[in-house]
Short mmCIF file of C-alpha atoms in Angstrom, two decimals:
data_model
loop_
_atom_site.label_atom_id
_atom_site.label_comp_id
_atom_site.label_asym_id
_atom_site.label_seq_id
_atom_site.Cartn_x
_atom_site.Cartn_y
_atom_site.Cartn_z
CA GLU A 99 9.28 -31.91 8.50
CA GLU A 100 11.84 -29.17 7.89
CA ILE A 101 12.89 -29.21 11.55
CA ALA A 102 13.20 -33.01 11.53
CA ARG A 103 15.43 -32.93 8.43
CA GLU A 104 17.67 -30.24 9.92
CA LEU A 105 18.00 -32.10 13.23
CA GLU A 106 18.83 -35.34 11.48
CA ALA A 107 21.43 -33.69 9.27
CA GLY A 108 23.10 -31.35 11.72
CA GLY A 109 21.51 -31.83 15.12
CA PHE A 110 20.38 -28.19 15.30
CA TRP A 111 17.50 -25.96 14.10
CA ARG A 112 16.61 -22.32 14.73
CA GLY A 113 13.68 -20.22 13.46
CA GLU A 114 10.25 -18.72 13.98
CA VAL A 115 7.34 -21.00 14.88
CA TRP A 116 3.66 -20.30 15.53
CA SER A 117 2.72 -22.09 18.73
CA CYS A 118 -0.30 -22.44 20.99
CA ARG A 119 -0.68 -21.99 24.73
CA LYS A 120 -2.75 -24.30 26.91
CA ASN A 121 -5.52 -21.68 26.98
CA GLY A 122 -5.71 -21.67 23.17
CA ASP A 123 -3.86 -18.37 22.56
CA VAL A 124 -1.65 -18.47 19.47
CA PHE A 125 1.74 -16.80 19.71
CA LEU A 126 4.96 -16.53 17.72
CA GLU A 127 8.14 -17.92 19.23
CA TRP A 128 11.81 -17.76 18.32
CA LEU A 129 12.83 -21.38 18.83
CA THR A 130 16.20 -23.14 19.02
CA VAL A 131 16.16 -26.95 19.03
CA SER A 132 19.25 -29.07 19.67
CA ALA A 133 19.61 -32.83 19.55
CA VAL A 134 21.20 -34.48 22.59
CA HIS A 135 23.08 -37.64 21.63
CA GLY A 136 23.51 -40.68 23.85
CA SER A 137 26.66 -42.66 24.50
CA GLY A 138 27.43 -46.29 25.02
CA SER A 139 27.16 -49.36 22.85
CA ALA A 140 23.36 -49.50 22.88
CA GLY A 141 22.79 -46.06 21.42
CA ALA A 142 26.07 -44.65 20.24
CA GLY A 143 25.50 -41.48 18.28
CA ALA A 144 21.70 -41.70 18.33
CA PRO A 145 19.69 -38.76 19.73
CA THR A 146 18.22 -39.58 23.11
CA HIS A 147 16.14 -36.40 23.35
CA TYR A 148 15.89 -32.81 22.13
CA VAL A 149 16.22 -29.55 24.00
CA GLY A 150 14.22 -26.53 22.85
CA VAL A 151 14.75 -22.97 24.05
CA PHE A 152 12.26 -20.34 22.93
CA SER A 153 11.16 -16.78 23.55
CA ASP A 154 7.79 -15.15 22.79
CA ILE A 155 8.37 -12.62 19.99
CA THR A 156 4.71 -11.87 19.18
CA ARG A 157 4.82 -8.24 20.32
CA LEU A 158 8.20 -7.69 18.67
CA LYS A 159 6.81 -9.03 15.38
CA GLU A 160 3.71 -6.84 15.70
CA SER A 161 5.90 -3.79 16.35
CA GLN A 162 8.05 -4.57 13.31
CA GLU A 163 4.97 -4.97 11.12
CA GLN A 164 3.51 -1.72 12.45
CA LEU A 165 6.75 0.14 11.74
CA ASP A 166 6.86 -1.35 8.25
CA PHE A 167 3.27 -0.29 7.65
CA LEU A 168 3.94 3.26 8.85
CA ALA A 169 7.01 3.47 6.62
CA HIS A 170 4.99 2.63 3.52
CA HIS A 171 1.53 4.07 4.20
CA ASP A 172 -0.08 7.45 4.76
CA PRO A 173 -0.99 7.77 8.47
CA LEU A 174 -4.24 9.68 7.78
CA THR A 175 -5.87 7.54 5.08
CA SER A 176 -3.84 4.29 5.43
CA LEU A 177 -3.28 4.44 1.66
CA PRO A 178 0.15 3.62 0.22
CA ASN A 179 2.54 6.59 0.41
CA ARG A 180 4.95 7.88 -2.24
CA LEU A 181 7.64 5.31 -1.33
CA LEU A 182 5.35 2.29 -1.72
CA PHE A 183 3.68 3.74 -4.83
CA GLN A 184 7.00 4.24 -6.58
CA ASP A 185 8.02 0.69 -5.72
CA ARG A 186 4.79 -0.69 -7.19
CA LEU A 187 5.16 1.53 -10.24
CA LEU A 188 8.67 0.21 -10.93
CA HIS A 189 7.44 -3.38 -10.71
CA ALA A 190 4.42 -2.57 -12.89
CA ILE A 191 6.62 -1.01 -15.58
CA GLY A 192 8.78 -4.15 -15.57
CA ARG A 193 5.70 -6.35 -16.03
CA ALA A 194 4.27 -4.09 -18.73
CA ALA A 195 7.57 -4.18 -20.64
CA ARG A 196 7.77 -7.98 -20.50
CA GLU A 197 4.13 -8.49 -21.49
CA SER A 198 3.89 -5.58 -23.98
CA GLN A 199 1.10 -4.04 -21.89
CA GLN A 200 0.11 -0.44 -21.25
CA LEU A 201 -0.34 1.30 -17.91
CA ALA A 202 -1.34 4.76 -16.73
CA VAL A 203 -0.35 7.07 -13.89
CA MET A 204 -3.08 9.46 -12.81
CA PHE A 205 -2.56 12.48 -10.56
CA ILE A 206 -5.65 13.78 -8.73
CA ASP A 207 -5.63 17.07 -6.85
CA LEU A 208 -8.62 18.54 -5.01
CA ASP A 209 -9.60 22.00 -6.22
CA ARG A 210 -9.51 24.82 -3.65
CA PHE A 211 -9.06 22.39 -0.78
CA LYS A 212 -7.29 25.14 1.16
CA ASN A 213 -10.66 26.88 1.52
CA VAL A 214 -11.97 23.96 3.58
CA ASN A 215 -9.02 24.11 5.98
CA ASP A 216 -9.23 27.90 6.24
CA THR A 217 -12.98 28.08 6.89
CA LEU A 218 -13.80 24.84 8.75
CA GLY A 219 -10.45 23.87 10.25
CA HIS A 220 -7.83 21.22 9.58
CA GLU A 221 -9.74 18.51 11.46
CA THR A 222 -12.64 18.84 9.02
CA GLY A 223 -10.15 18.95 6.16
CA ASP A 224 -8.58 15.70 7.33
CA ARG A 225 -11.98 14.03 7.56
CA LEU A 226 -12.77 15.19 4.03
CA LEU A 227 -9.52 13.68 2.77
CA LYS A 228 -10.44 10.33 4.34
CA GLU A 229 -13.89 10.46 2.71
CA VAL A 230 -12.37 11.30 -0.67
CA ALA A 231 -9.80 8.50 -0.31
CA SER A 232 -12.58 6.00 0.41
CA ALA A 233 -14.66 7.25 -2.56
CA LEU A 234 -11.70 7.08 -4.95
CA SER A 235 -10.85 3.55 -3.81
CA GLY A 236 -14.40 2.48 -4.57
CA ARG A 237 -14.04 3.52 -8.22
CA LEU A 238 -10.94 1.44 -8.89
CA ARG A 239 -10.37 -2.18 -9.86
CA GLU A 240 -8.89 -4.60 -7.36
CA GLY A 241 -5.45 -4.60 -9.00
CA ASP A 242 -5.12 -0.80 -9.21
CA THR A 243 -3.16 1.23 -6.65
CA LEU A 244 -4.35 4.46 -5.04
CA ALA A 245 -1.81 6.41 -2.99
CA ARG A 246 -1.73 9.72 -1.17
CA LEU A 247 1.36 11.79 -1.89
CA GLY A 248 0.58 14.44 0.72
CA GLY A 249 -1.81 17.31 1.26
CA ASP A 250 -4.78 16.94 -1.08
CA GLU A 251 -2.84 15.15 -3.82
CA PHE A 252 -3.54 11.53 -4.75
CA VAL A 253 -2.04 9.31 -7.44
CA VAL A 254 -3.38 6.19 -9.14
CA LEU A 255 -1.58 3.36 -10.92
CA LEU A 256 -3.72 1.62 -13.54
CA GLU A 257 -2.24 -1.62 -14.88
CA HIS A 258 -3.36 -3.45 -18.03
CA VAL A 259 -5.18 -0.33 -19.19
CA ASN A 260 -6.53 0.03 -22.71
CA GLY A 261 -4.44 3.06 -23.63
CA GLN A 262 -5.91 6.55 -23.69
CA TYR A 263 -9.46 5.23 -23.98
CA GLY A 264 -9.22 3.04 -20.88
CA ALA A 265 -7.49 5.72 -18.81
CA THR A 266 -10.10 8.29 -19.87
CA GLN A 267 -12.91 5.97 -18.75
CA VAL A 268 -11.40 5.72 -15.27
CA ALA A 269 -10.71 9.46 -15.11
CA GLN A 270 -14.34 10.23 -15.98
CA LYS A 271 -15.48 7.94 -13.14
CA MET A 272 -13.22 9.88 -10.79
CA VAL A 273 -14.56 13.25 -11.93
CA ALA A 274 -18.15 12.00 -11.62
CA LEU A 275 -17.79 11.04 -7.96
CA PHE A 276 -17.25 14.72 -7.11
CA GLU A 277 -20.70 15.59 -8.42
CA GLN A 278 -22.19 14.56 -5.06
CA PRO A 279 -21.37 16.42 -1.85
CA PHE A 280 -19.32 14.83 0.91
CA LEU A 281 -21.02 14.88 4.33
CA VAL A 282 -18.30 15.80 6.84
CA SER A 283 -18.83 16.96 10.44
CA GLY A 284 -22.40 17.97 9.64
CA HIS A 285 -21.38 19.98 6.57
CA GLU A 286 -22.23 19.22 2.95
CA LEU A 287 -18.97 19.90 1.17
CA PHE A 288 -18.85 20.23 -2.61
CA VAL A 289 -15.32 19.73 -3.93
CA THR A 290 -14.01 18.98 -7.40
CA GLY A 291 -10.83 17.36 -8.61
CA SER A 292 -8.34 18.07 -11.37
CA ILE A 293 -6.77 15.03 -13.01
CA GLY A 294 -3.64 14.55 -15.09
CA VAL A 295 -2.78 11.30 -16.86
CA ALA A 296 0.42 9.88 -18.33
CA LEU A 297 0.58 6.61 -20.28
CA TYR A 298 3.29 3.97 -20.55
CA PRO A 299 4.94 3.56 -22.99
CA GLN A 300 3.45 6.39 -25.10
CA ASP A 301 4.38 9.32 -22.80
CA ALA A 302 7.39 7.92 -20.94
CA ARG A 303 9.17 4.65 -20.24
CA ASP A 304 10.54 5.23 -16.74
CA ALA A 305 8.81 5.86 -13.42
CA ASN A 306 10.13 9.36 -12.71
CA ALA A 307 9.21 10.66 -16.15
CA LEU A 308 5.72 9.15 -15.93
CA MET A 309 5.15 10.79 -12.54
CA MET A 310 6.43 14.13 -13.85
CA HIS A 311 4.22 14.04 -16.97
CA ALA A 312 1.11 13.15 -14.95
CA ASP A 313 1.89 15.95 -12.48
CA VAL A 314 2.34 18.50 -15.28
CA ALA A 315 -0.90 17.33 -16.94
CA MET A 316 -2.76 17.80 -13.65
CA TYR A 317 -1.53 21.39 -13.33
CA GLN A 318 -2.59 21.99 -16.93
CA ALA A 319 -6.08 20.76 -15.99
CA LYS A 320 -6.13 23.27 -13.13
CA ALA A 321 -4.92 26.05 -15.42
CA ARG A 322 -7.79 25.32 -17.83
CA GLY A 323 -10.42 25.94 -15.19
CA ARG A 324 -10.20 22.98 -12.77
CA ASN A 325 -12.65 20.08 -12.44
#
């Protein structure tokens, strides 16, 4: 319908269209359609037919989407990276301000993770990080965001949280998941996590300050004995 309106108004349309080959394969095409007008008294000015020129851009689109994904996600765990997390945090703060809601930023750092890399190798360490990422994701609500900032450091965005009480409930779930060992490369690995939490708007009202407070709180948790 959009193409028909454009052709009727200006005789030209250009854009992306999902199309189908004779064998049933679906592909994305970059299509240009032009109206060809007739001449003579019988059909003066009326389109006699349309000419379409297209190119298959499926692989180009897939490459663009892959590059976009890599730019915003951690390559090891496929979790959002710092860039995407900060973007979501900014939007969440805007929503919370409009709706007078609270949110929490939670930093999670694995305790003595370096020992795993040093004794069992970085490949085992990477597998452990993937297991931890999966376990953490399983303890969160659908609307929450878990990201990996790098190394063994993760961060969580909790929206519509019931202040300190609600954030503490989630943090306790996170701590509890470390009570069971992670089975990695035939090894039972016991690791713990230290967690720091900052609340909006009680602790800070902008994204950078919230991140900083949660980071400082996490290091305080480590200083008090970890776990």
